[in-house]
PDB file of C-alpha atoms (C1' of nucleotides) in Angstrom:
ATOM      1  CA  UNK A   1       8.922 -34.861 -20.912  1.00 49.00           C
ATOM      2  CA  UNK A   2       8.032 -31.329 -22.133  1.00 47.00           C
ATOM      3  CA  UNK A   3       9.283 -28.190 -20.296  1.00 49.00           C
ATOM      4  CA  UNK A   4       6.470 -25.563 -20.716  1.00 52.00           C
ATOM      5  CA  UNK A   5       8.370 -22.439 -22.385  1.00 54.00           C
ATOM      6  CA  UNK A   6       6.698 -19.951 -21.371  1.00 67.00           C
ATOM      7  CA  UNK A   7       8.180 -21.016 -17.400  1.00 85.00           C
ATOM      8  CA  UNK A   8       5.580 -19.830 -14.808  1.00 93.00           C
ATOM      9  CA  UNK A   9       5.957 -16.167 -15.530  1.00 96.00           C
ATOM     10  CA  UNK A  10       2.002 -16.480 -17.121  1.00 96.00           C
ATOM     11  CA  UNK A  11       0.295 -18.513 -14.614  1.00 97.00           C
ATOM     12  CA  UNK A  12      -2.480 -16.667 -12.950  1.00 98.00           C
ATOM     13  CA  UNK A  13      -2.062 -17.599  -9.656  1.00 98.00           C
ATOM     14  CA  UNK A  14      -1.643 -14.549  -7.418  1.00 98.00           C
ATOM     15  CA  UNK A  15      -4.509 -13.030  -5.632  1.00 98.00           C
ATOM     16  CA  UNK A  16      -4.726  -9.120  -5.267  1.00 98.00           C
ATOM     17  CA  UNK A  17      -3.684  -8.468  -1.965  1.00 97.00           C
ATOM     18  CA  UNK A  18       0.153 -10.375  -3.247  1.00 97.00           C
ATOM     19  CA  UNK A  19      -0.296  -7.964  -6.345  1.00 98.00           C
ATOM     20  CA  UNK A  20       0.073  -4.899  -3.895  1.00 97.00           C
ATOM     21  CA  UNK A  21       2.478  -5.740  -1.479  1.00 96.00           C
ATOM     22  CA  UNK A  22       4.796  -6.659  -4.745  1.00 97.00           C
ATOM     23  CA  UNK A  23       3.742  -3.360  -6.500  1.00 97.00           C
ATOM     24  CA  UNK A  24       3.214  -1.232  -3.976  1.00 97.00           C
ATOM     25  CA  UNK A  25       0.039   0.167  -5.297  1.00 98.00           C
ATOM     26  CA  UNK A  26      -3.410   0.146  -4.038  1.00 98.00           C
ATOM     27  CA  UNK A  27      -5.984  -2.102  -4.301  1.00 98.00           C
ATOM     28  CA  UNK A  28      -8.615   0.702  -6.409  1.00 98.00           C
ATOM     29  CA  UNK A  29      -5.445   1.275  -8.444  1.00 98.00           C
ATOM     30  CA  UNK A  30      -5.004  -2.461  -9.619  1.00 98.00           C
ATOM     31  CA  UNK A  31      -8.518  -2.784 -10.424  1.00 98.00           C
ATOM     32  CA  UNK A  32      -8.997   0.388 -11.982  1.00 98.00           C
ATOM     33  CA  UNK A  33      -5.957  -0.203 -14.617  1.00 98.00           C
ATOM     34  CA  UNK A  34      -8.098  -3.623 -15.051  1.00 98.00           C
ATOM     35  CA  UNK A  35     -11.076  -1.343 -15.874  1.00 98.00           C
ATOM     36  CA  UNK A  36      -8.763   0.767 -17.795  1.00 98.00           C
ATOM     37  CA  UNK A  37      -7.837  -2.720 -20.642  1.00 97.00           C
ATOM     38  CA  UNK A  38      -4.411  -2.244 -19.019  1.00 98.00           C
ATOM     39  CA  UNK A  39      -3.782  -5.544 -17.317  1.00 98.00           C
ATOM     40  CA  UNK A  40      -6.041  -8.947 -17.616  1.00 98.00           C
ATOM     41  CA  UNK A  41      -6.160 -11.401 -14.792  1.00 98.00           C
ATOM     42  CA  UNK A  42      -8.620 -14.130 -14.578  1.00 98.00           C
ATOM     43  CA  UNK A  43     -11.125 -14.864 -12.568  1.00 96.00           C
ATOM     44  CA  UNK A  44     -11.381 -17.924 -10.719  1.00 91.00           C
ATOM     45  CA  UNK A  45     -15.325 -20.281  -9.750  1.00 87.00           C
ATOM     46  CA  UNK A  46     -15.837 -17.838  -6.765  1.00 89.00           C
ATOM     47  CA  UNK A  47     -14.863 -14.753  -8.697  1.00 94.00           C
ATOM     48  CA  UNK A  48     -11.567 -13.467  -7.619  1.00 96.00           C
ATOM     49  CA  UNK A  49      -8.426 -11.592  -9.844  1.00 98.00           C
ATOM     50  CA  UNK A  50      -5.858 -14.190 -10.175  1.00 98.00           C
ATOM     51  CA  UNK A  51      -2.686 -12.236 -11.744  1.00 98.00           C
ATOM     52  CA  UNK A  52       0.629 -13.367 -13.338  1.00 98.00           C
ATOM     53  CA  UNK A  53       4.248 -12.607 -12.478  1.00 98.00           C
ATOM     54  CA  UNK A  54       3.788 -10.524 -16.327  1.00 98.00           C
ATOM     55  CA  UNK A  55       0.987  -9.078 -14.911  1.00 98.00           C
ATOM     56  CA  UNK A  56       3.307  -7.632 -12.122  1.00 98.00           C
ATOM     57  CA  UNK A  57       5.705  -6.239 -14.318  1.00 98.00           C
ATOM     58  CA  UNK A  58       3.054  -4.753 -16.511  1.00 98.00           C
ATOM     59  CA  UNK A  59       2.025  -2.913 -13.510  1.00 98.00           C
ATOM     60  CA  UNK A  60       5.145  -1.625 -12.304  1.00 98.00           C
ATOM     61  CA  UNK A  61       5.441  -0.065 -15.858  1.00 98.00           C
ATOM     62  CA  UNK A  62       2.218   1.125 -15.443  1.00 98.00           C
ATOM     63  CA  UNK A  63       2.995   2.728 -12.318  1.00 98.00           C
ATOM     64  CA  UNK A  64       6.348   4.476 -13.726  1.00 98.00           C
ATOM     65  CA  UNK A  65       4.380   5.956 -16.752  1.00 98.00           C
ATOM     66  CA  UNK A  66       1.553   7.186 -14.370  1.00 97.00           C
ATOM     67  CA  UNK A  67       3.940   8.831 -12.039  1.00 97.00           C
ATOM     68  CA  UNK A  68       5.540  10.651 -15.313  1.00 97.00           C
ATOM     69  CA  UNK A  69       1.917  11.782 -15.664  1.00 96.00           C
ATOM     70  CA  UNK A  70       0.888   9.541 -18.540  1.00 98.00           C
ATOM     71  CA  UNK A  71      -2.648   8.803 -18.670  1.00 97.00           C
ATOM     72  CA  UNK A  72      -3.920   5.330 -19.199  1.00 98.00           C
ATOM     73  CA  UNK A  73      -4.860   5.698 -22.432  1.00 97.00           C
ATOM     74  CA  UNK A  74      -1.836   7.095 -23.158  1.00 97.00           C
ATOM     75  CA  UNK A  75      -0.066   3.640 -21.682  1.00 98.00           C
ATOM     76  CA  UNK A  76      -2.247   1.325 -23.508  1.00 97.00           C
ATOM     77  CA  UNK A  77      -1.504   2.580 -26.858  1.00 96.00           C
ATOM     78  CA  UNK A  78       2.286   2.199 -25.899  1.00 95.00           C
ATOM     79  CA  UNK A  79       1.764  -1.348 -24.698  1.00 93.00           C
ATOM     80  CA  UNK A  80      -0.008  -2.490 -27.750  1.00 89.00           C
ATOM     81  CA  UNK A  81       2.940  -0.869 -30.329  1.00 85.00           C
ATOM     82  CA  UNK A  82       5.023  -2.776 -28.651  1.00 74.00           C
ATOM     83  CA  UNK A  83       3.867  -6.059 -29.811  1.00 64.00           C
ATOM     84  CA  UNK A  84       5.621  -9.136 -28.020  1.00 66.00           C
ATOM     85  CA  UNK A  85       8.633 -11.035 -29.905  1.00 68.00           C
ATOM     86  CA  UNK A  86       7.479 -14.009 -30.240  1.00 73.00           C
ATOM     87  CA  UNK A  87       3.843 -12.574 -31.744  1.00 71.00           C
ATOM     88  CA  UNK A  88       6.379 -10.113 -34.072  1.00 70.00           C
ATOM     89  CA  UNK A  89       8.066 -13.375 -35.626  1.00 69.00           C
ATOM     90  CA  UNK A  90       4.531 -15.529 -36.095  1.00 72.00           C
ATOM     91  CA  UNK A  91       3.121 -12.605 -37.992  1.00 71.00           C
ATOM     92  CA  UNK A  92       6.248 -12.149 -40.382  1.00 69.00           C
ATOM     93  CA  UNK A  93       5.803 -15.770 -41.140  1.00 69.00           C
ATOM     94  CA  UNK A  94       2.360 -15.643 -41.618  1.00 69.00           C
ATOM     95  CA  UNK A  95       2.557 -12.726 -44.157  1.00 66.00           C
ATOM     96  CA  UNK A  96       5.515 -14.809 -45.751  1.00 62.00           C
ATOM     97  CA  UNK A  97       3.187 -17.341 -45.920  1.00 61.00           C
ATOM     98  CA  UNK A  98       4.744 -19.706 -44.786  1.00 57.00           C
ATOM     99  CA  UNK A  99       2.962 -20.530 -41.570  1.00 55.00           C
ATOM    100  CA  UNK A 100       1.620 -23.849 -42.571  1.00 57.00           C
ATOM    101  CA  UNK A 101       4.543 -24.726 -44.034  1.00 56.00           C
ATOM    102  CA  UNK A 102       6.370 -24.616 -40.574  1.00 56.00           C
ATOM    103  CA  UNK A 103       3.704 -26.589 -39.063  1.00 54.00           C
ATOM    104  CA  UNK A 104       3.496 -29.338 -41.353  1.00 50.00           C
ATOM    105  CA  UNK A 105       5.815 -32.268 -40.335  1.00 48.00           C
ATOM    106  CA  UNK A 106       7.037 -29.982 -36.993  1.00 47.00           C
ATOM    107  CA  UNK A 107       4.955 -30.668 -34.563  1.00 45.00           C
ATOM    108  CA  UNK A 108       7.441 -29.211 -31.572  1.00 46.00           C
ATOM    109  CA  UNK A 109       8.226 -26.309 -32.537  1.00 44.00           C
ATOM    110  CA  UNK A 110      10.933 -24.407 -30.724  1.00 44.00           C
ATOM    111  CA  UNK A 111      10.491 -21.113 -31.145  1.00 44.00           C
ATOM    112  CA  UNK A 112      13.428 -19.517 -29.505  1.00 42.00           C
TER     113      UNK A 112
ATOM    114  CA  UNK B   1      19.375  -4.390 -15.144  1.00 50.00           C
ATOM    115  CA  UNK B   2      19.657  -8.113 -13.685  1.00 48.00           C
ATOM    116  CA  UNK B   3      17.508 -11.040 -14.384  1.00 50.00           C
ATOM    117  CA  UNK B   4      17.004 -12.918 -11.612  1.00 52.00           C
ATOM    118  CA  UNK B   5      18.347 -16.472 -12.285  1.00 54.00           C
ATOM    119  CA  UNK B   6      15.845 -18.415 -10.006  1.00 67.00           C
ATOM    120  CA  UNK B   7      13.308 -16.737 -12.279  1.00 85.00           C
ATOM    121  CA  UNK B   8       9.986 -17.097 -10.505  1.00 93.00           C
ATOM    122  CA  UNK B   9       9.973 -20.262  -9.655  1.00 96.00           C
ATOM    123  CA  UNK B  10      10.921 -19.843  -5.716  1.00 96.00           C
ATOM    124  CA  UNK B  11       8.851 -16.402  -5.262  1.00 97.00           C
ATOM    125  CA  UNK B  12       6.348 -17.510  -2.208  1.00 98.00           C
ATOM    126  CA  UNK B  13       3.583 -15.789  -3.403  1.00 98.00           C
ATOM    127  CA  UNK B  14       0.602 -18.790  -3.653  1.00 98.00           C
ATOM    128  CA  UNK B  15      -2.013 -18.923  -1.182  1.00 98.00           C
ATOM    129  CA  UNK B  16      -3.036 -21.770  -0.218  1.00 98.00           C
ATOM    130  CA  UNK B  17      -6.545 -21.938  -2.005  1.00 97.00           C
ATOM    131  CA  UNK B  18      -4.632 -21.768  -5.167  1.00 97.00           C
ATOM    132  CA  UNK B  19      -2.066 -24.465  -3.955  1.00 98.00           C
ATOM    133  CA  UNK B  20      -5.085 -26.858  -3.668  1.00 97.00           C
ATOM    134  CA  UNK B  21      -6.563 -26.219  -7.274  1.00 96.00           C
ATOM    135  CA  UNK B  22      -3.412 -26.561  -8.398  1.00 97.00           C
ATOM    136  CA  UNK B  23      -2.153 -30.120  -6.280  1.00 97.00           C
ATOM    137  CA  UNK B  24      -6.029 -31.532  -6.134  1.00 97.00           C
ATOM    138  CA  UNK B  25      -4.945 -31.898  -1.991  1.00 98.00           C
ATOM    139  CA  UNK B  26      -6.938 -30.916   0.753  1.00 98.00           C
ATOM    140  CA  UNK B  27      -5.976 -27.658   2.639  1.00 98.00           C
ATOM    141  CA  UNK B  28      -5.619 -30.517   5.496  1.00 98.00           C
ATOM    142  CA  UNK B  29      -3.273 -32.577   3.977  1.00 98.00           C
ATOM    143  CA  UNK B  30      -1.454 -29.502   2.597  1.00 98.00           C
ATOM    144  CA  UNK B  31      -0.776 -28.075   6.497  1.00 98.00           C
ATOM    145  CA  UNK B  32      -0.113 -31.682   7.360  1.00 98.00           C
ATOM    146  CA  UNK B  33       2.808 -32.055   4.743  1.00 98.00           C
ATOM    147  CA  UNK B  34       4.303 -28.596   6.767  1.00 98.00           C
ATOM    148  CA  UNK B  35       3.970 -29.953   9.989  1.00 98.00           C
ATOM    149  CA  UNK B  36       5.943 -33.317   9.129  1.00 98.00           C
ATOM    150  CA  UNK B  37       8.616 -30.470   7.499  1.00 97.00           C
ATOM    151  CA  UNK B  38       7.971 -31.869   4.049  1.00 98.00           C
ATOM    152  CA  UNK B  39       7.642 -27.939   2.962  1.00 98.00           C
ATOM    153  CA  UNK B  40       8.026 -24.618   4.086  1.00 98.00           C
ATOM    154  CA  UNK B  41       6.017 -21.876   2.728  1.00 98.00           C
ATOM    155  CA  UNK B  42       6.275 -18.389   4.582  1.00 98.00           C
ATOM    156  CA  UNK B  43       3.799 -16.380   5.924  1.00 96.00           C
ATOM    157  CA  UNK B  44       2.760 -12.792   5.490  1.00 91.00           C
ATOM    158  CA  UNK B  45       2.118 -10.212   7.680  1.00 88.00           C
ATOM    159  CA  UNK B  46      -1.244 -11.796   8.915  1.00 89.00           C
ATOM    160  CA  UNK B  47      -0.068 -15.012   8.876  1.00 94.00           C
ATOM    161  CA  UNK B  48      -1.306 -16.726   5.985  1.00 96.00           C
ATOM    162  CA  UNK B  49       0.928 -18.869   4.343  1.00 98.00           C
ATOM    163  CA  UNK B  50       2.370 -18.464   0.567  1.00 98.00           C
ATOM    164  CA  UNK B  51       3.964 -21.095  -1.562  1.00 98.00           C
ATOM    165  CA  UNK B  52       5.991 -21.199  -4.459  1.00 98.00           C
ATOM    166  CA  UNK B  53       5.772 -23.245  -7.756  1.00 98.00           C
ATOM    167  CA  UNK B  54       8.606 -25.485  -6.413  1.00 98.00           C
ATOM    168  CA  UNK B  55       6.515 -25.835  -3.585  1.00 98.00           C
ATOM    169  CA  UNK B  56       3.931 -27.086  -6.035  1.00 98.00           C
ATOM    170  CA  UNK B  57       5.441 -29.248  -7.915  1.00 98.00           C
ATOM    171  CA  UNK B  58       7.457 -31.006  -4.372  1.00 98.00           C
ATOM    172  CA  UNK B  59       3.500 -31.530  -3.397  1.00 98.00           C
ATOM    173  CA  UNK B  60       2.636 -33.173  -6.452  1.00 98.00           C
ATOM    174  CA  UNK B  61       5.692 -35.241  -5.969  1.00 98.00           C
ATOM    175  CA  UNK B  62       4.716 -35.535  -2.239  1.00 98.00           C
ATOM    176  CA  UNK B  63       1.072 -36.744  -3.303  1.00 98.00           C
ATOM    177  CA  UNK B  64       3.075 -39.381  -6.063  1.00 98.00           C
ATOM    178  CA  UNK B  65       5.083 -41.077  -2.884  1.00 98.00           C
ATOM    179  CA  UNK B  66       2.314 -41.223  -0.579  1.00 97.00           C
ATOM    180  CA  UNK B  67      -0.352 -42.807  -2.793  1.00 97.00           C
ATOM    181  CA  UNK B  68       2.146 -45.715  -3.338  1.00 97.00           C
ATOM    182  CA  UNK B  69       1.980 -45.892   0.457  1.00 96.00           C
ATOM    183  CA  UNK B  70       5.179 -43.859   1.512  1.00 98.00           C
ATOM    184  CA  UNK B  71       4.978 -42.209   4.467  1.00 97.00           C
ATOM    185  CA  UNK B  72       6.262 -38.955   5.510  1.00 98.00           C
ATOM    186  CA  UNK B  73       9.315 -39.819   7.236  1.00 97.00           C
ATOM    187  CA  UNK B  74      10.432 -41.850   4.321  1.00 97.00           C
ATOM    188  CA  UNK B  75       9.377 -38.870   1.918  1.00 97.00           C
ATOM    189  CA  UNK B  76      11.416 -36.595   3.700  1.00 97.00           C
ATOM    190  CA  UNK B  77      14.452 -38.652   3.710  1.00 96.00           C
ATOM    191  CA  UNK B  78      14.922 -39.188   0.370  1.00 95.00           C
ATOM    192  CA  UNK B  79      14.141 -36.051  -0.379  1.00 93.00           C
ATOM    193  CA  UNK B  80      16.505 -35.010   1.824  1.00 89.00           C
ATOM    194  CA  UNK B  81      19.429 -37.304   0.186  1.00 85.00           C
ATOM    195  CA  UNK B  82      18.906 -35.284  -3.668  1.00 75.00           C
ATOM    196  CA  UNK B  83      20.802 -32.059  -2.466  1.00 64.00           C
ATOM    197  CA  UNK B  84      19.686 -29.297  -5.163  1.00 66.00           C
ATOM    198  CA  UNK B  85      22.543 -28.661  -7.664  1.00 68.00           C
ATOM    199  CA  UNK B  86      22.802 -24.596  -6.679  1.00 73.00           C
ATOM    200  CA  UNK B  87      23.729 -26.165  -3.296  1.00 72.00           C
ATOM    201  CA  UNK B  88      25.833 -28.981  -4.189  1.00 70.00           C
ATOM    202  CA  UNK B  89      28.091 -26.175  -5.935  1.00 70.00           C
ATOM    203  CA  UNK B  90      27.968 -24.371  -2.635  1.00 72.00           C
ATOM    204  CA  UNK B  91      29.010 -27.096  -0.933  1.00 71.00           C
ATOM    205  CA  UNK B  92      31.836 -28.352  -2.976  1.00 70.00           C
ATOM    206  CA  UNK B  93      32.981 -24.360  -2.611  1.00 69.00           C
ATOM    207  CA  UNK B  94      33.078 -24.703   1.068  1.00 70.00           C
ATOM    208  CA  UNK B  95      35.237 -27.771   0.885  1.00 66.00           C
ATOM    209  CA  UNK B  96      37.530 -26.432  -0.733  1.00 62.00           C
ATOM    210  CA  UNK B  97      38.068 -23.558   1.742  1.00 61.00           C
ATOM    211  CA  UNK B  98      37.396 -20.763  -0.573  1.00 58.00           C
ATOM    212  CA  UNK B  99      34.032 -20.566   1.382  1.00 56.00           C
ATOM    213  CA  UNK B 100      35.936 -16.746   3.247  1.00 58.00           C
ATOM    214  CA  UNK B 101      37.387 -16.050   0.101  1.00 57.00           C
ATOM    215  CA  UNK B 102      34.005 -15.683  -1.431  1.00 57.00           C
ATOM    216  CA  UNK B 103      32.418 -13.606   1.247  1.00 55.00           C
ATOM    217  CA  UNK B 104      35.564 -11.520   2.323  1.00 50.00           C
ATOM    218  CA  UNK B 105      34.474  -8.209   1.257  1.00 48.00           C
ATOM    219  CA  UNK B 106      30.956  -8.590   1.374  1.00 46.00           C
ATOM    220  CA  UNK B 107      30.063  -9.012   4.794  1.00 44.00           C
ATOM    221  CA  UNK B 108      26.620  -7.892   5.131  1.00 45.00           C
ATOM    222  CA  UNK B 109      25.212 -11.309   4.399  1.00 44.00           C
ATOM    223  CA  UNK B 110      25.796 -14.172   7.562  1.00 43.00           C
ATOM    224  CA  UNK B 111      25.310 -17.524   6.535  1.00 45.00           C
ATOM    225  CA  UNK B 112      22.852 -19.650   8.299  1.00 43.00           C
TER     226      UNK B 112
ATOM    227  C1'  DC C   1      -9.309  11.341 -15.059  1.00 60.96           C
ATOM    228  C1'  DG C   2      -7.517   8.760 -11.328  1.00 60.96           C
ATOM    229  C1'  DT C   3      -7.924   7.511  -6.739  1.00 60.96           C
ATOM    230  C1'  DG C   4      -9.745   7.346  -1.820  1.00 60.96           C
ATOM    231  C1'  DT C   5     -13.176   5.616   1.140  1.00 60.96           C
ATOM    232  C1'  DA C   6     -17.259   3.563   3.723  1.00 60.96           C
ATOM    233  C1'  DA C   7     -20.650  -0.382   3.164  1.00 60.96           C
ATOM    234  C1'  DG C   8     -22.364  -4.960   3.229  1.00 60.96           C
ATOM    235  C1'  DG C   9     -21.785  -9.449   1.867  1.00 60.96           C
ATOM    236  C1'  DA C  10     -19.421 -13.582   0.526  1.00 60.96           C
ATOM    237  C1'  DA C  11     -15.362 -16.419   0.536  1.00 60.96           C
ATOM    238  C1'  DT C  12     -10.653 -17.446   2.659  1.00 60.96           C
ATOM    239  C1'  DT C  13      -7.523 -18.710   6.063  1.00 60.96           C
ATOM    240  C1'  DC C  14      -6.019 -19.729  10.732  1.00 60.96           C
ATOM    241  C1'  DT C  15      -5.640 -22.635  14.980  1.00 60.96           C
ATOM    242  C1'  DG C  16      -6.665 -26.277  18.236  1.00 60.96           C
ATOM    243  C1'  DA C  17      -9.414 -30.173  18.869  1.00 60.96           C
ATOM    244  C1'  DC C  18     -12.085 -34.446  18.418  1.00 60.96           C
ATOM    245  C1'  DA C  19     -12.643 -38.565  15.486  1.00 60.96           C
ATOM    246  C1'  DC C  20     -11.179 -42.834  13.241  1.00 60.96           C
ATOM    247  C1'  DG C  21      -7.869 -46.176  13.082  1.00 60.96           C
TER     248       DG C  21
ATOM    249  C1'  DC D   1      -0.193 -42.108  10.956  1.00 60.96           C
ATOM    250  C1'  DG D   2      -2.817 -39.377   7.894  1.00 60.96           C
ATOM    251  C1'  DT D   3      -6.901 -37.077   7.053  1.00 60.96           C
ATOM    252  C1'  DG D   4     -11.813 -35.327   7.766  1.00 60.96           C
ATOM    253  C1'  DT D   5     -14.656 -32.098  10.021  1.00 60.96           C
ATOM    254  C1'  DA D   6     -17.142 -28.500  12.935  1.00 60.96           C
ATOM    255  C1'  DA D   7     -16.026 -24.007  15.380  1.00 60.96           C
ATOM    256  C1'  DG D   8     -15.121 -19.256  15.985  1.00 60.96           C
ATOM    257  C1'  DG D   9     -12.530 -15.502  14.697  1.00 60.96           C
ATOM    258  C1'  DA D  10      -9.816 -12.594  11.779  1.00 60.96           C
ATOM    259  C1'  DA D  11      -8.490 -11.029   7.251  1.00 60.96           C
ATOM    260  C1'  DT D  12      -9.544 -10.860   2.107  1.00 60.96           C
ATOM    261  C1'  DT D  13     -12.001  -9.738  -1.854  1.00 60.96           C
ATOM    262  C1'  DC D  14     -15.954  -8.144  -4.479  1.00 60.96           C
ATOM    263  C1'  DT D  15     -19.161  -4.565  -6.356  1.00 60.96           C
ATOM    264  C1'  DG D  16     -21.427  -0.141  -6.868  1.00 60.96           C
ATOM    265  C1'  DA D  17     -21.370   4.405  -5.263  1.00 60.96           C
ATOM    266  C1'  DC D  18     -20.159   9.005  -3.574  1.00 60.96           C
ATOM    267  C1'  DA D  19     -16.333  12.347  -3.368  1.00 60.96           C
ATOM    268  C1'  DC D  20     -12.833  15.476  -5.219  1.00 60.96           C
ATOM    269  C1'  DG D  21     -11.321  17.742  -9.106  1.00 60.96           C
TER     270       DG D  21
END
DNA sequence: CGTGTAAGGAATTCTGACACG
DNA sequence: CGTGTAAGGAATTCTGACACG
């Protein structure tokens, strides 16, 4: 009876052709900021992008710093300052060192 | 601003190829489950359908019932009879007559 | 640097139908 | 009833490249 936590905002399930109707940019585009280490969808056996509902918001952020003129490497320095939350409190209690303390008896960990 | 409360989890925006990797059904038994109105992806511009995780996970369910022999009718009903709580809200709204109150001055959206 | 486009191939999806049962 | 399959067509996606700038 586990709820996954991170939802389905991760799963890679949407092919390219979703990706652009729901960004609004073109297909070269997606695949260049791919090219770019901007976004990272997976590939499935026959070798198509599969992209997340993150991956889609990533994009449209992408798309908003481009149009200020931003260049991509510009954008992924940005996105990698800002690291996530979650990531932000697991390396705070790693430095504490306390990270296999947490772990010990606490095998469920709720991390919100 | 707004966070969108049904999160991602009704966004049709699975093809179909996916829906099978994901289920383990056949893109035959997938269509079928449509046809008998067990679910009700859209379709795009071209005409290719696109699901949703719900739609997922009522497959999986759908795949559950009929492997213990249920047919579709029967799946339908009782899947019919567990009215989603979003709706059941609704509902109980309507009974109560405040159905016009809630939609006075907003009148660009006409229910069903 | 960022994006468009034409090119050829491979994989996807669609519908209606026949089959079995 | 529920599912498989072959059929033909249309739309999707992929890569590498040339173009402009």
């Amino acid at each position: 009876m586990s709820s996954e936590s991170t939802s389905h905002k991760d799963k890679k399930v949407i092919s390219i052709g979703i990706v652009r109707e729901l960004t609004g940019l073109s297909l070269r585009q997606i695949r260049y900021y791919e090219e770019r280490k901007l976004i990272f969808p997976v590939r499935n056996e026959k070798g198509t992008r599969r992209y997340s509902f993150s991956d889609i918001e990533k994009l449209i952020e992408i798309a908003n710093k481009r149009e200020e003129g931003v260049q991509t490497n510009e954008i992924r320095r940005e996105m990698n300052k800002e690291t996530k939350p979650v990531e932000k409190r697991m390396l705070k209690e790693m430095l504490r060192g306390q990270f296999n303390a947490h772990f010990r008896n606490n095998s469920n960990n709720k991390p919100f």
